[in-house]
Each structure stands twice: as structure tokens, then as C-alpha cells.
């Protein structure tokens, strides 16, 4: 059984003081039963990571620490970059790789994403590798080709046993931060396609193990239906993860009407 993973991607929001307040609030409002059934990660900006790590560990808060990006090299002359070794040292468990904002705004290529996925794995962390199409690509009927290209390139050269431990996030770009969500049928169709492709390339055990998240305007009122789909094993949540109540409501999706 795949344990669902709900991840809060804070993007470039919350300084380290706000971050401490938010994780402390989360520890009160997230139901302990939910974190037994569902794994939850938070992905603050780099400058908050050490503060959040300290609070999570000191107060034994059952949230996994995540990062939003990293470089693929361990160290060196890469001004402004953060290495996977540095993240591992902070007990970061999940690293988002290839988010569409990284790809579209900062020019990350499929090859960069593949290098980052390998680097995250090398330091015993789990990549959450993102993929998804633009509105123009969807309207042109190019969704499948785009997503499959990103998935195949991002996972290239990995062992099947490693793929089984990974997380892939399907995030249609037109649904991110827009309030528009893919229909559950469309979200399930693309997530199912991703799993079948992984089965074709890496075999049934990898496809069975890999967790596939949906992302793009996930809210408390659509989380349960999305999470009920056979190939959706979690959610990557942006805007609704910035407040404790709205994120806790998504984490508690199983009890929603
Ligand atoms: P959103 O962002 O929930 O605000 O649409 C999702 C994401 O970009 O991960």
C-alpha cells in the first residue's frame, strides 16, 4: 500500500519567524490520526530550514522537512546555490525538483532535473519530481507527449528499485495558483499514464511503489475526490499550505463530506 503524501510548497513566502509560528500552529491543528494515515511534508524557503528543523525535532512534530530545490553538485564555485549535502545535513527528507516555476522562470531543463534527481537520491533524500503541461499544450492535445517526455528524461538512468521510492508530482501549469483545478477525470488520466509509463520502463514493482501527487489549486473542498483516484497518492499544495487551517483541512481530507 502506498502511504499518501501531502506536501506544502510555501514557495517564496514566510520568513523564519513566520515559519516557526506556522509549524507550531500545524502541530496543534493537524490531527494525530491523520499523520498516521497520511505523510505530511512542509517545504519552506532555504533561509527557514534550520529554524523549522529545530522546532520539528525539539517538539517532536510529525511533519517531514522538505526543500523546494537544490543544486546537483555537492560543493564548489556555484554562487547562490544550495547543495544536496547541505540539505541532508538538516535532515531534509523530500526535495521538490523541476517545479514548473523553476523550469519556466529559471530555465531548468529536463537534463538539469535529471541531474538534481540523482543528486537528491545520492544524499539519501527523496525527490518530488514535477511535470505538467501549459494551457497551450493542453489545448493543442500535447499533454501526454509533454508529460511523458519530462518523466522519461527526469528518471533516465535510475534503477527500478530507486524509482519505486520516489515521488512524481503532476501539476498542470494552468491550474497552479489560478483557482482552476484539473477535473478529477483528467488528473487521474494523466497520473495513470505516468504510472503505466513507469511500468513500461522500470517494471511493475517500480510503478506500484512510486507515489504520484496531483498539484494545482488543491483545496479542502477538492482534496478528497482527487485523493480518491486510483493513481493519485497525494497532493502538492501551494497557496492553501500557507495557513495552518487550510493545510490541516487538506491533510484531514478523509473526513470531508
Ligand atoms: P497552488 O500551487 O496549490 O497554489 O496551485 C501548487 C504548486 O505550485 O505546487
Coordinates of N, CA and C and ligand atoms in Angstrom, one line a residue:
X1 N 0.8 -1.2 0.0 CA 0.0 0.0 0.0 C 0.9 1.3 0.0
X2 N 0.5 2.2 -0.9 CA 1.3 3.4 -0.9 C 0.7 4.4 0.1
X3 N 1.5 4.9 1.0 CA 1.0 5.9 2.0 C 0.9 7.3 1.3
X4 N -0.2 7.9 1.3 CA -0.3 9.2 0.7 C 0.6 10.2 1.3
X5 N 1.1 11.1 0.4 CA 2.0 12.2 0.8 C 1.4 13.5 0.5
X6 N 1.1 14.3 1.5 CA 0.6 15.7 1.2 C 1.7 16.7 1.6
X7 N 2.1 17.5 0.6 CA 3.3 18.4 0.7 C 2.9 19.8 0.6
X8 N 3.3 20.6 1.5 CA 3.1 22.1 1.4 C 4.3 22.8 0.8
X9 N 4.1 23.3 -0.4 CA 5.2 24.1 -1.0 C 4.9 25.6 -0.8
X10 N 5.7 26.1 0.2 CA 5.5 27.5 0.6 C 6.0 28.5 -0.5
X11 N 6.8 28.1 -1.4 CA 7.4 28.9 -2.4 C 8.1 30.1 -1.7
X12 N 8.1 31.3 -2.2 CA 8.9 32.4 -1.6 C 8.0 33.2 -0.7
X13 N 7.5 32.4 0.4 CA 6.7 33.1 1.4 C 7.1 32.6 2.8
X14 N 6.9 33.5 3.7 CA 7.2 33.3 5.1 C 8.7 33.4 5.5
X15 N 9.1 34.4 6.3 CA 10.4 34.4 6.8 C 10.6 33.4 7.9
X16 N 11.7 33.3 8.6 CA 11.9 32.2 9.5 C 11.1 32.3 10.8
X17 N 10.7 33.6 11.1 CA 9.8 33.8 12.3 C 8.4 33.2 11.9
X18 N 7.9 33.7 10.8 CA 6.6 33.2 10.3 C 6.6 31.7 10.2
X19 N 7.7 31.1 9.7 CA 7.8 29.7 9.5 C 7.6 28.9 10.9
X20 N 8.3 29.4 11.9 CA 8.2 28.8 13.2 C 6.8 28.8 13.7
X21 N 6.1 30.0 13.6 CA 4.8 30.1 14.0 C 3.9 29.1 13.2
X22 N 4.1 29.0 11.9 CA 3.2 28.2 11.1 C 3.4 26.7 11.5
X23 N 4.6 26.2 11.7 CA 4.7 24.8 12.0 C 4.2 24.5 13.5
X24 N 4.3 25.5 14.3 CA 3.8 25.3 15.7 C 2.2 25.2 15.6
X25 N 1.6 26.1 14.8 CA 0.2 26.0 14.6 C -0.2 24.7 14.0
X26 N 0.6 24.3 13.0 CA 0.2 23.0 12.3 C 0.2 21.8 13.3
X27 N 1.2 21.9 14.3 CA 1.2 20.8 15.2 C 0.0 20.7 16.1
X28 N -0.7 21.9 16.3 CA -1.9 21.9 17.1 C -3.1 21.5 16.2
X29 N -3.2 21.9 15.0 CA -4.4 21.7 14.2 C -4.4 20.5 13.4
X30 N -3.3 19.9 13.1 CA -3.3 18.6 12.4 C -3.6 17.5 13.3
X31 N -4.6 16.7 13.0 CA -5.0 15.6 13.8 C -3.9 14.5 13.8
X32 N -3.6 14.0 15.0 CA -2.6 12.9 15.1 C -2.9 11.7 14.3
X33 N -4.3 11.4 14.2 CA -4.7 10.2 13.4 C -4.4 10.5 11.9
X34 N -4.5 11.7 11.5 CA -4.2 12.0 10.1 C -2.8 11.7 9.7
X35 N -1.8 12.0 10.6 CA -0.4 11.8 10.3 C 0.0 10.3 10.4
X36 N -0.9 9.5 11.0 CA -0.7 8.1 10.9 C -1.1 7.5 9.6
X37 N -2.2 8.1 9.0 CA -2.7 7.6 7.7 C -2.0 8.3 6.5
X38 N -1.5 9.5 6.7 CA -1.1 10.3 5.6 C 0.3 10.9 6.0
X39 N 1.3 10.9 5.1 CA 2.5 11.5 5.5 C 2.4 13.0 5.0
X40 N 3.0 13.8 5.8 CA 2.9 15.3 5.5 C 4.3 15.9 5.5
X41 N 4.6 16.7 4.5 CA 5.9 17.4 4.4 C 5.6 18.9 4.2
X42 N 6.5 19.7 4.8 CA 6.5 21.1 4.6 C 7.8 21.6 3.9
X43 N 7.7 22.5 3.0 CA 8.8 22.9 2.1 C 9.0 24.4 2.2
X44 N 9.6 24.9 3.3 CA 9.9 26.3 3.5 C 11.0 26.8 2.6
X45 N 11.2 28.1 2.5 CA 12.4 28.6 1.8 C 13.7 28.2 2.5
X46 N 14.8 28.3 1.8 CA 16.1 27.8 2.4 C 16.4 28.5 3.7
X47 N 16.1 29.8 3.8 CA 16.5 30.6 5.0 C 15.8 30.1 6.2
X48 N 14.7 29.4 6.0 CA 13.9 28.9 7.2 C 14.2 27.5 7.6
X49 N 15.0 26.8 6.8 CA 15.0 25.4 7.0 C 15.6 25.0 8.4
X50 N 16.7 25.7 8.8 CA 17.3 25.3 10.1 C 16.3 25.6 11.2
X51 N 15.6 26.7 11.2 CA 14.7 27.1 12.2 C 13.6 26.0 12.3
X52 N 13.0 25.7 11.1 CA 11.9 24.7 11.1 C 12.4 23.3 11.6
X53 N 13.6 23.0 11.2 CA 14.2 21.7 11.6 C 14.2 21.6 13.1
X54 N 14.7 22.7 13.7 CA 14.9 22.8 15.2 C 13.6 22.6 15.9
X55 N 12.5 23.3 15.4 CA 11.2 23.2 16.1 C 10.6 21.8 15.9
X56 N 10.7 21.3 14.7 CA 10.1 19.9 14.4 C 10.8 18.9 15.4
X57 N 12.1 19.0 15.5 CA 12.8 18.0 16.3 C 12.6 18.2 17.8
X58 N 12.7 19.4 18.2 CA 12.6 19.7 19.6 C 11.2 19.4 20.1
X59 N 10.2 19.7 19.3 CA 8.8 19.4 19.8 C 8.2 18.1 19.3
X60 N 9.1 17.3 18.6 CA 8.6 16.0 18.0 C 7.4 16.2 17.2
X61 N 7.4 17.1 16.3 CA 6.2 17.4 15.5 C 6.3 16.4 14.3
X62 N 5.3 15.6 14.0 CA 5.4 14.6 13.0 C 5.2 15.1 11.5
X63 N 6.0 16.1 11.2 CA 6.0 16.6 9.8 C 7.4 16.3 9.2
X64 N 7.4 15.9 8.0 CA 8.7 15.8 7.3 C 9.2 17.1 6.8
X65 N 10.5 17.3 6.9 CA 11.1 18.6 6.4 C 11.4 18.4 4.9
X66 N 11.0 19.4 4.1 CA 11.3 19.4 2.7 C 11.9 20.7 2.2
X67 N 12.6 20.6 1.1 CA 13.1 21.8 0.4 C 12.5 21.9 -1.0
X68 N 12.7 23.1 -1.6 CA 12.0 23.4 -2.8 C 12.9 23.2 -4.1
X69 N 14.2 23.0 -3.8 CA 15.1 23.0 -5.0 C 16.5 22.6 -4.4
X70 N 17.4 22.3 -5.2 CA 18.8 22.2 -4.8 C 19.7 22.2 -6.1
X71 N 21.0 22.3 -5.9 CA 21.9 22.1 -7.0 C 22.3 20.7 -7.1
X72 N 22.9 20.3 -8.2 CA 23.3 18.8 -8.3 C 24.7 18.5 -7.8
X73 N 25.5 19.6 -7.7 CA 26.9 19.3 -7.2 C 26.9 19.3 -5.6
X74 N 27.9 18.6 -5.1 CA 28.0 18.6 -3.6 C 28.5 19.9 -3.0
X75 N 29.5 20.5 -3.8 CA 30.0 21.7 -3.3 C 30.8 22.4 -4.5
X76 N 31.2 23.6 -4.2 CA 32.1 24.2 -5.3 C 31.7 25.7 -5.6
X77 N 32.2 26.2 -6.7 CA 32.0 27.6 -7.1 C 30.7 27.7 -7.9
X78 N 29.6 27.7 -7.1 CA 28.3 27.9 -7.7 C 27.5 28.9 -6.9
X79 N 27.9 30.2 -7.1 CA 27.4 31.3 -6.3 C 25.9 31.3 -6.2
X80 N 25.4 31.3 -5.0 CA 23.9 31.4 -4.8 C 23.2 30.1 -4.8
X81 N 23.9 29.0 -5.0 CA 23.2 27.7 -5.0 C 23.3 27.0 -3.6
X82 N 22.5 26.0 -3.4 CA 22.5 25.2 -2.2 C 22.7 23.8 -2.6
X83 N 23.6 23.1 -1.9 CA 23.9 21.7 -2.3 C 23.0 20.7 -1.6
X84 N 22.8 19.5 -2.2 CA 22.0 18.5 -1.6 C 22.7 18.0 -0.3
X85 N 24.0 18.0 -0.2 CA 24.7 17.6 1.1 C 24.3 18.5 2.2
X86 N 24.1 19.8 1.9 CA 23.7 20.8 3.0 C 22.3 20.5 3.4
X87 N 21.4 20.1 2.5 CA 20.1 19.8 2.9 C 20.0 18.6 3.7
X88 N 20.8 17.6 3.3 CA 20.8 16.3 4.0 C 21.2 16.5 5.5
X89 N 22.2 17.4 5.6 CA 22.7 17.7 7.0 C 21.6 18.3 7.9
X90 N 20.6 18.9 7.3 CA 19.5 19.5 8.1 C 18.3 18.5 8.2
X91 N 18.6 17.2 7.9 CA 17.6 16.2 8.0 C 16.4 16.5 7.1
X92 N 16.7 17.1 5.9 CA 15.6 17.3 4.9 C 15.3 15.9 4.3
X93 N 14.0 15.6 4.2 CA 13.7 14.3 3.7 C 13.2 14.3 2.2
X94 N 12.5 15.4 1.8 CA 12.0 15.5 0.5 C 12.5 16.8 -0.2
X95 N 12.9 16.7 -1.4 CA 13.3 17.9 -2.2 C 12.4 17.9 -3.5
X96 N 11.7 19.0 -3.7 CA 11.0 19.3 -4.9 C 12.0 19.6 -6.0
X97 N 11.9 18.9 -7.1 CA 12.8 19.0 -8.2 C 12.0 19.3 -9.5
X98 N 12.4 20.3 -10.2 CA 11.8 20.6 -11.5 C 10.4 21.2 -11.4
X99 N 10.1 21.9 -10.4 CA 8.8 22.6 -10.3 C 8.7 23.5 -11.6
X100 N 7.4 23.6 -12.0 CA 7.2 24.3 -13.3 C 7.7 25.8 -13.2
X101 N 7.7 26.4 -12.0 CA 8.2 27.7 -11.8 C 9.7 27.7 -12.0
X102 N 10.4 26.7 -11.6 CA 11.9 26.6 -11.8 C 12.1 26.4 -13.4
X103 N 11.3 25.6 -14.0 CA 11.5 25.3 -15.4 C 11.2 26.6 -16.2
X104 N 10.0 27.2 -15.9 CA 9.5 28.3 -16.8 C 10.3 29.6 -16.5
X105 N 10.5 29.9 -15.2 CA 11.1 31.2 -14.8 C 12.6 31.2 -14.7
X106 N 13.2 30.0 -14.5 CA 14.6 30.0 -14.2 C 15.3 29.0 -15.2
X107 N 14.6 28.6 -16.2 CA 15.2 27.9 -17.4 C 15.8 26.5 -17.1
X108 N 15.2 25.8 -16.1 CA 15.7 24.5 -15.8 C 15.3 23.5 -16.9
X109 N 16.2 22.8 -17.4 CA 15.9 21.8 -18.5 C 15.7 20.4 -17.9
X110 N 15.2 19.5 -18.8 CA 15.0 18.1 -18.4 C 16.3 17.5 -17.9
X111 N 17.4 17.9 -18.5 CA 18.7 17.3 -18.1 C 19.1 17.8 -16.7
X112 N 18.8 19.1 -16.4 CA 19.1 19.6 -15.1 C 18.3 18.9 -14.1
X113 N 17.0 18.6 -14.4 CA 16.1 18.0 -13.5 C 16.6 16.6 -13.2
X114 N 17.1 15.9 -14.2 CA 17.6 14.5 -14.1 C 18.9 14.5 -13.2
X115 N 19.8 15.5 -13.4 CA 20.9 15.6 -12.5 C 20.6 15.9 -11.1
X116 N 19.6 16.7 -10.9 CA 19.1 17.1 -9.5 C 18.5 15.8 -8.8
X117 N 17.6 15.1 -9.6 CA 17.0 13.9 -9.0 C 18.1 13.0 -8.5
X118 N 19.1 12.7 -9.4 CA 20.2 11.8 -9.0 C 21.0 12.3 -7.7
X119 N 21.2 13.6 -7.7 CA 21.9 14.2 -6.5 C 21.1 14.1 -5.2
X120 N 19.8 14.3 -5.3 CA 19.0 14.2 -4.1 C 19.0 12.7 -3.6
X121 N 18.9 11.8 -4.5 CA 18.9 10.4 -4.2 C 20.3 10.0 -3.6
X122 N 21.3 10.5 -4.2 CA 22.7 10.2 -3.7 C 22.9 10.6 -2.2
X123 N 22.2 11.6 -1.8 CA 22.3 12.0 -0.4 C 21.1 11.5 0.5
X124 N 20.5 10.4 0.0 CA 19.5 9.6 0.8 C 18.3 10.4 1.1
X125 N 18.0 11.4 0.2 CA 16.7 12.1 0.3 C 15.8 11.7 -0.8
X126 N 14.5 12.0 -0.8 CA 13.6 11.6 -1.8 C 13.2 12.8 -2.7
X127 N 13.4 12.7 -4.0 CA 12.9 13.7 -4.9 C 11.4 13.7 -5.1
X128 N 10.8 14.9 -5.1 CA 9.4 15.0 -5.6 C 9.6 15.7 -7.0
X129 N 9.6 14.9 -8.0 CA 9.9 15.4 -9.4 C 8.6 15.8 -10.1
X130 N 8.6 17.1 -10.5 CA 7.4 17.7 -11.0 C 7.3 17.6 -12.5
X131 N 6.1 17.5 -13.1 CA 5.9 17.6 -14.5 C 4.5 18.2 -14.8
X132 N 4.3 18.6 -16.0 CA 2.9 19.2 -16.3 C 3.0 20.1 -17.5
X133 N 1.8 20.2 -18.1 CA 1.7 20.9 -19.4 C 1.1 22.4 -19.2
X134 N 1.4 23.2 -20.1 CA 0.8 24.6 -20.1 C -0.6 24.5 -20.7
X135 N -1.3 25.6 -20.6 CA -2.7 25.6 -21.2 C -2.6 25.4 -22.7
X136 N -1.6 26.1 -23.3 CA -1.5 26.0 -24.8 C -1.2 24.6 -25.2
X137 N -0.4 23.9 -24.4 CA 0.0 22.5 -24.8 C -1.3 21.6 -24.6
X138 N -2.0 21.9 -23.5 CA -3.3 21.0 -23.3 C -4.2 21.3 -24.5
X139 N -4.4 22.5 -24.9 CA -5.4 22.8 -25.9 C -4.9 22.3 -27.3
X140 N -3.6 22.1 -27.4 CA -3.1 21.6 -28.7 C -3.0 20.0 -28.6
X141 N -3.5 19.4 -27.6 CA -3.5 18.0 -27.4 C -2.1 17.4 -27.2
X142 N -1.3 18.3 -26.6 CA 0.1 17.8 -26.4 C 0.5 17.4 -25.0
X143 N -0.6 17.3 -24.1 CA -0.4 17.0 -22.7 C 0.5 15.7 -22.5
X144 N 0.0 14.6 -23.2 CA 0.7 13.4 -22.9 C 2.1 13.4 -23.3
X145 N 2.4 14.0 -24.5 CA 3.8 14.0 -25.0 C 4.7 14.8 -24.1
X146 N 4.2 15.9 -23.6 CA 5.0 16.8 -22.7 C 5.3 16.0 -21.4
X147 N 4.2 15.5 -20.8 CA 4.4 14.9 -19.5 C 5.3 13.6 -19.6
X148 N 5.1 12.8 -20.7 CA 5.9 11.6 -20.8 C 7.4 12.0 -21.1
X149 N 7.6 13.0 -21.9 CA 9.0 13.5 -22.1 C 9.7 13.9 -20.8
X150 N 8.9 14.7 -20.0 CA 9.5 15.1 -18.7 C 9.8 13.9 -17.8
X151 N 8.9 13.0 -17.7 CA 9.0 11.9 -16.8 C 10.2 11.0 -17.3
X152 N 10.2 10.7 -18.6 CA 11.3 9.8 -19.0 C 12.6 10.4 -18.9
X153 N 12.7 11.7 -19.2 CA 14.0 12.4 -19.1 C 14.4 12.6 -17.6
X154 N 13.5 12.9 -16.8 CA 13.8 13.1 -15.4 C 14.3 11.8 -14.7
X155 N 13.7 10.7 -15.1 CA 14.1 9.4 -14.4 C 15.2 8.6 -15.2
X156 N 15.7 9.2 -16.2 CA 16.7 8.5 -17.1 C 17.9 8.0 -16.3
X157 N 18.2 6.7 -16.4 CA 19.4 6.2 -15.8 C 19.2 5.7 -14.4
X158 N 18.0 5.8 -13.9 CA 17.8 5.3 -12.5 C 17.5 3.8 -12.4
X159 N 17.8 3.2 -11.3 CA 17.5 1.8 -11.1 C 16.0 1.7 -10.7
X160 N 15.4 0.6 -11.1 CA 13.9 0.5 -10.9 C 13.6 0.5 -9.4
X161 N 14.5 -0.1 -8.6 CA 14.3 -0.1 -7.1 C 14.3 1.3 -6.5
X162 N 15.0 2.2 -7.1 CA 15.1 3.6 -6.6 C 13.8 4.3 -7.1
X163 N 13.4 4.1 -8.3 CA 12.2 4.7 -8.8 C 11.0 4.4 -7.9
X164 N 11.0 3.2 -7.4 CA 9.9 2.7 -6.5 C 9.8 3.6 -5.3
X165 N 10.9 4.2 -4.9 CA 10.9 5.0 -3.6 C 10.5 6.5 -3.9
X166 N 10.4 6.9 -5.1 CA 10.3 8.3 -5.5 C 8.9 8.8 -5.5
X167 N 8.8 10.1 -5.6 CA 7.5 10.8 -5.7 C 7.5 11.6 -7.0
X168 N 6.5 11.5 -7.8 CA 6.3 12.3 -9.1 C 5.1 13.2 -8.8
X169 N 5.2 14.4 -9.1 CA 4.0 15.3 -8.9 C 3.6 15.8 -10.3
X170 N 2.3 15.5 -10.6 CA 1.7 16.0 -11.9 C 1.0 17.3 -11.6
X171 N 1.5 18.4 -12.1 CA 0.9 19.7 -11.9 C 0.7 20.4 -13.2
X172 N -0.6 20.4 -13.7 CA -0.9 21.2 -14.9 C -0.6 22.6 -14.6
X173 N 0.2 23.3 -15.4 CA 0.7 24.6 -15.1 C -0.4 25.6 -15.1
X174 N -1.5 25.4 -15.9 CA -2.6 26.3 -15.9 C -3.5 26.2 -14.7
X175 N -3.2 25.2 -13.8 CA -4.0 25.0 -12.6 C -3.3 25.6 -11.4
X176 N -2.0 26.0 -11.6 CA -1.2 26.4 -10.4 C -1.5 27.8 -10.1
X177 N -2.0 28.0 -8.8 CA -2.2 29.4 -8.3 C -3.3 30.1 -9.0
X178 N -4.2 29.4 -9.8 CA -5.2 30.1 -10.6 C -6.6 29.8 -10.1
X179 N -6.7 28.9 -9.1 CA -8.0 28.5 -8.6 C -8.7 27.5 -9.6
X180 N -8.1 27.3 -10.7 CA -8.6 26.2 -11.6 C -8.0 24.9 -11.3
X181 N -8.8 23.9 -11.1 CA -8.2 22.5 -10.9 C -8.5 21.7 -12.1
X182 N -7.6 20.8 -12.4 CA -8.0 19.8 -13.5 C -9.2 19.0 -13.0
X183 N -10.0 18.6 -13.9 CA -11.1 17.7 -13.4 C -10.5 16.4 -12.9
X184 N -11.2 15.8 -11.9 CA -10.7 14.6 -11.4 C -10.4 13.5 -12.4
X185 N -11.2 13.5 -13.5 CA -11.0 12.5 -14.5 C -9.7 12.8 -15.3
X186 N -9.5 14.1 -15.6 CA -8.3 14.5 -16.3 C -7.0 14.2 -15.4
X187 N -7.1 14.6 -14.2 CA -6.0 14.4 -13.3 C -5.7 12.9 -13.2
X188 N -6.7 12.1 -13.0 CA -6.5 10.6 -12.9 C -5.9 10.1 -14.2
X189 N -6.4 10.6 -15.3 CA -5.9 10.1 -16.6 C -4.4 10.3 -16.8
X190 N -4.0 11.5 -16.4 CA -2.5 11.8 -16.6 C -1.7 11.0 -15.6
X191 N -2.2 11.0 -14.3 CA -1.4 10.2 -13.3 C -1.4 8.7 -13.6
X192 N -2.5 8.2 -14.2 CA -2.5 6.8 -14.6 C -1.5 6.6 -15.8
X193 N -1.4 7.5 -16.7 CA -0.5 7.4 -17.8 C 1.0 7.4 -17.3
X194 N 1.2 8.3 -16.3 CA 2.6 8.3 -15.7 C 2.9 7.0 -15.1
X195 N 2.0 6.4 -14.4 CA 2.3 5.1 -13.8 C 2.5 4.0 -14.8
X196 N 1.7 4.0 -15.9 CA 1.9 3.0 -16.9 C 3.2 3.2 -17.6
X197 N 3.6 4.4 -17.8 CA 4.9 4.6 -18.4 C 6.1 4.1 -17.6
X198 N 5.9 4.4 -16.3 CA 7.0 3.9 -15.3 C 7.0 2.4 -15.3
X199 N 5.8 1.8 -15.4 CA 5.7 0.3 -15.5 C 6.4 -0.2 -16.8
X200 N 6.2 0.5 -17.9 CA 6.8 0.0 -19.2 C 8.4 0.1 -19.1
X201 N 8.9 1.2 -18.5 CA 10.3 1.4 -18.5 C 11.0 0.7 -17.3
X202 N 10.4 0.7 -16.1 CA 11.1 0.2 -14.9 C 10.4 -1.1 -14.3
X203 N 9.3 -1.5 -14.9 CA 8.7 -2.7 -14.4 C 7.6 -2.4 -13.3
X204 N 6.8 -3.5 -13.1 CA 5.6 -3.3 -12.2 C 5.9 -2.9 -10.8
X205 N 7.0 -3.4 -10.2 CA 7.3 -3.1 -8.8 C 7.6 -1.6 -8.6
X206 N 8.3 -1.0 -9.6 CA 8.6 0.5 -9.6 C 7.3 1.2 -9.7
X207 N 6.4 0.8 -10.6 CA 5.1 1.5 -10.8 C 4.2 1.4 -9.6
X208 N 4.3 0.3 -9.0 CA 3.5 0.0 -7.8 C 4.0 0.9 -6.6
X209 N 5.3 1.1 -6.5 CA 5.8 1.8 -5.4 C 5.8 3.3 -5.5
X210 N 6.0 3.8 -6.7 CA 6.2 5.3 -6.9 C 4.9 6.0 -6.4
X211 N 5.0 7.1 -5.7 CA 3.8 7.8 -5.3 C 3.7 9.0 -6.3
X212 N 2.4 9.2 -6.8 CA 2.1 10.2 -7.7 C 1.2 11.2 -7.1
X213 N 1.7 12.5 -7.0 CA 0.9 13.5 -6.4 C 0.2 14.3 -7.5
X214 N -1.0 14.9 -7.2 CA -1.5 15.9 -8.1 C -1.3 17.3 -7.4
X215 N -1.0 18.3 -8.2 CA -0.9 19.6 -7.7 C -1.5 20.6 -8.6
X216 N -2.0 21.7 -8.1 CA -2.6 22.8 -8.9 C -4.0 23.1 -8.2
X217 N -4.0 24.2 -7.4 CA -5.2 24.7 -6.7 C -5.9 23.6 -5.9
X218 N -5.1 22.7 -5.2 CA -5.7 21.8 -4.3 C -6.2 22.5 -3.1
X219 N -7.5 22.3 -2.7 CA -8.1 22.9 -1.6 C -8.8 21.8 -0.8
X220 N -9.3 22.2 0.4 CA -10.0 21.3 1.2 C -11.2 20.7 0.5
X221 N -11.9 21.5 -0.3 CA -13.1 21.0 -1.0 C -12.9 20.1 -2.2
X222 N -11.7 20.1 -2.7 CA -11.5 19.1 -3.8 C -10.5 18.0 -3.5
X223 N -9.9 18.1 -2.3 CA -8.8 17.1 -2.0 C -9.4 15.7 -1.9
X224 N -10.5 15.5 -1.3 CA -11.0 14.1 -1.1 C -11.2 13.4 -2.4
X225 N -11.9 14.1 -3.3 CA -12.2 13.5 -4.6 C -10.9 13.2 -5.4
X226 N -10.0 14.1 -5.4 CA -8.7 13.9 -6.1 C -8.0 12.7 -5.4
X227 N -7.9 12.7 -4.1 CA -7.2 11.6 -3.4 C -7.9 10.3 -3.5
X228 N -9.1 10.3 -3.9 CA -9.9 9.0 -4.1 C -9.5 8.3 -5.4
X229 N -8.8 8.9 -6.3 CA -8.5 8.3 -7.6 C -7.4 7.3 -7.4
X230 N -7.5 6.2 -8.2 CA -6.6 5.1 -8.0 C -5.1 5.4 -8.2
X231 N -4.8 6.4 -9.1 CA -3.4 6.7 -9.3 C -2.9 8.0 -8.7
X232 N -3.7 8.6 -7.8 CA -3.3 9.8 -7.1 C -3.0 9.5 -5.7
X233 N -1.8 9.6 -5.3 CA -1.3 9.2 -4.0 C -0.9 10.4 -3.1
X234 N -1.4 11.6 -3.4 CA -1.1 12.7 -2.6 C -1.3 14.0 -3.3
X235 N -0.9 15.1 -2.6 CA -1.1 16.4 -3.2 C 0.1 17.3 -2.9
X236 N 0.4 18.1 -3.9 CA 1.4 19.1 -3.8 C 0.7 20.4 -3.7
X237 N 0.7 21.1 -2.6 CA -0.2 22.2 -2.3 C 0.6 23.5 -2.1
X238 N 0.3 24.5 -2.9 CA 0.9 25.8 -2.8 C 0.2 26.7 -1.9
X239 N -0.7 27.6 -2.5 CA -1.4 28.6 -1.7 C -2.1 28.2 -0.5
X240 N -2.7 27.0 -0.5 CA -3.5 26.6 0.7 C -2.6 26.0 1.7
X241 N -1.3 25.9 1.5 CA -0.4 25.4 2.6 C 0.2 26.5 3.4
X242 N -0.1 27.8 3.0 CA 0.5 28.9 3.7 C -0.2 29.3 5.0
X243 N -1.4 28.7 5.3 CA -2.2 28.9 6.5 C -2.4 27.6 7.1
X244 N -2.3 27.5 8.5 CA -2.4 26.2 9.2 C -3.8 25.6 9.0
X245 N -4.8 26.4 9.1 CA -6.2 25.8 9.0 C -6.4 25.2 7.6
X246 N -6.1 25.9 6.6 CA -6.4 25.4 5.2 C -5.6 24.2 4.9
X247 N -4.3 24.2 5.4 CA -3.5 23.0 5.1 C -3.9 21.8 5.9
X248 N -4.3 22.0 7.2 CA -4.8 20.9 8.0 C -6.0 20.3 7.5
X249 N -6.9 21.2 6.9 CA -8.1 20.7 6.3 C -7.9 19.7 5.2
X250 N -6.8 20.0 4.4 CA -6.5 19.1 3.2 C -5.9 17.8 3.8
X251 N -5.0 18.0 4.8 CA -4.4 16.8 5.4 C -5.5 15.9 6.0
X252 N -6.6 16.5 6.5 CA -7.7 15.7 7.0 C -8.8 15.4 6.0
X253 N -8.4 15.3 4.7 CA -9.4 15.1 3.6 C -10.3 13.9 3.8
X254 N -9.8 12.9 4.5 CA -10.6 11.7 4.6 C -11.9 11.9 5.3
X255 N -12.0 12.9 6.2 CA -13.2 13.2 6.9 C -14.1 14.2 6.3
X256 N -13.7 14.7 5.1 CA -14.5 15.8 4.5 C -15.8 15.2 3.9
X257 N -16.9 16.0 3.8 CA -18.1 15.5 3.2 C -18.0 15.6 1.7
Ligands
LIG1 P1 -1.2 26.0 -5.9 O1 0.4 25.6 -6.2 O2 -1.7 25.0 -4.9 O3 -1.1 27.4 -5.3 O4 -1.9 26.0 -7.2 C1 0.7 24.3 -6.4 C2 2.2 24.2 -6.7 O5 2.7 25.0 -7.5 O6 2.9 23.3 -6.2

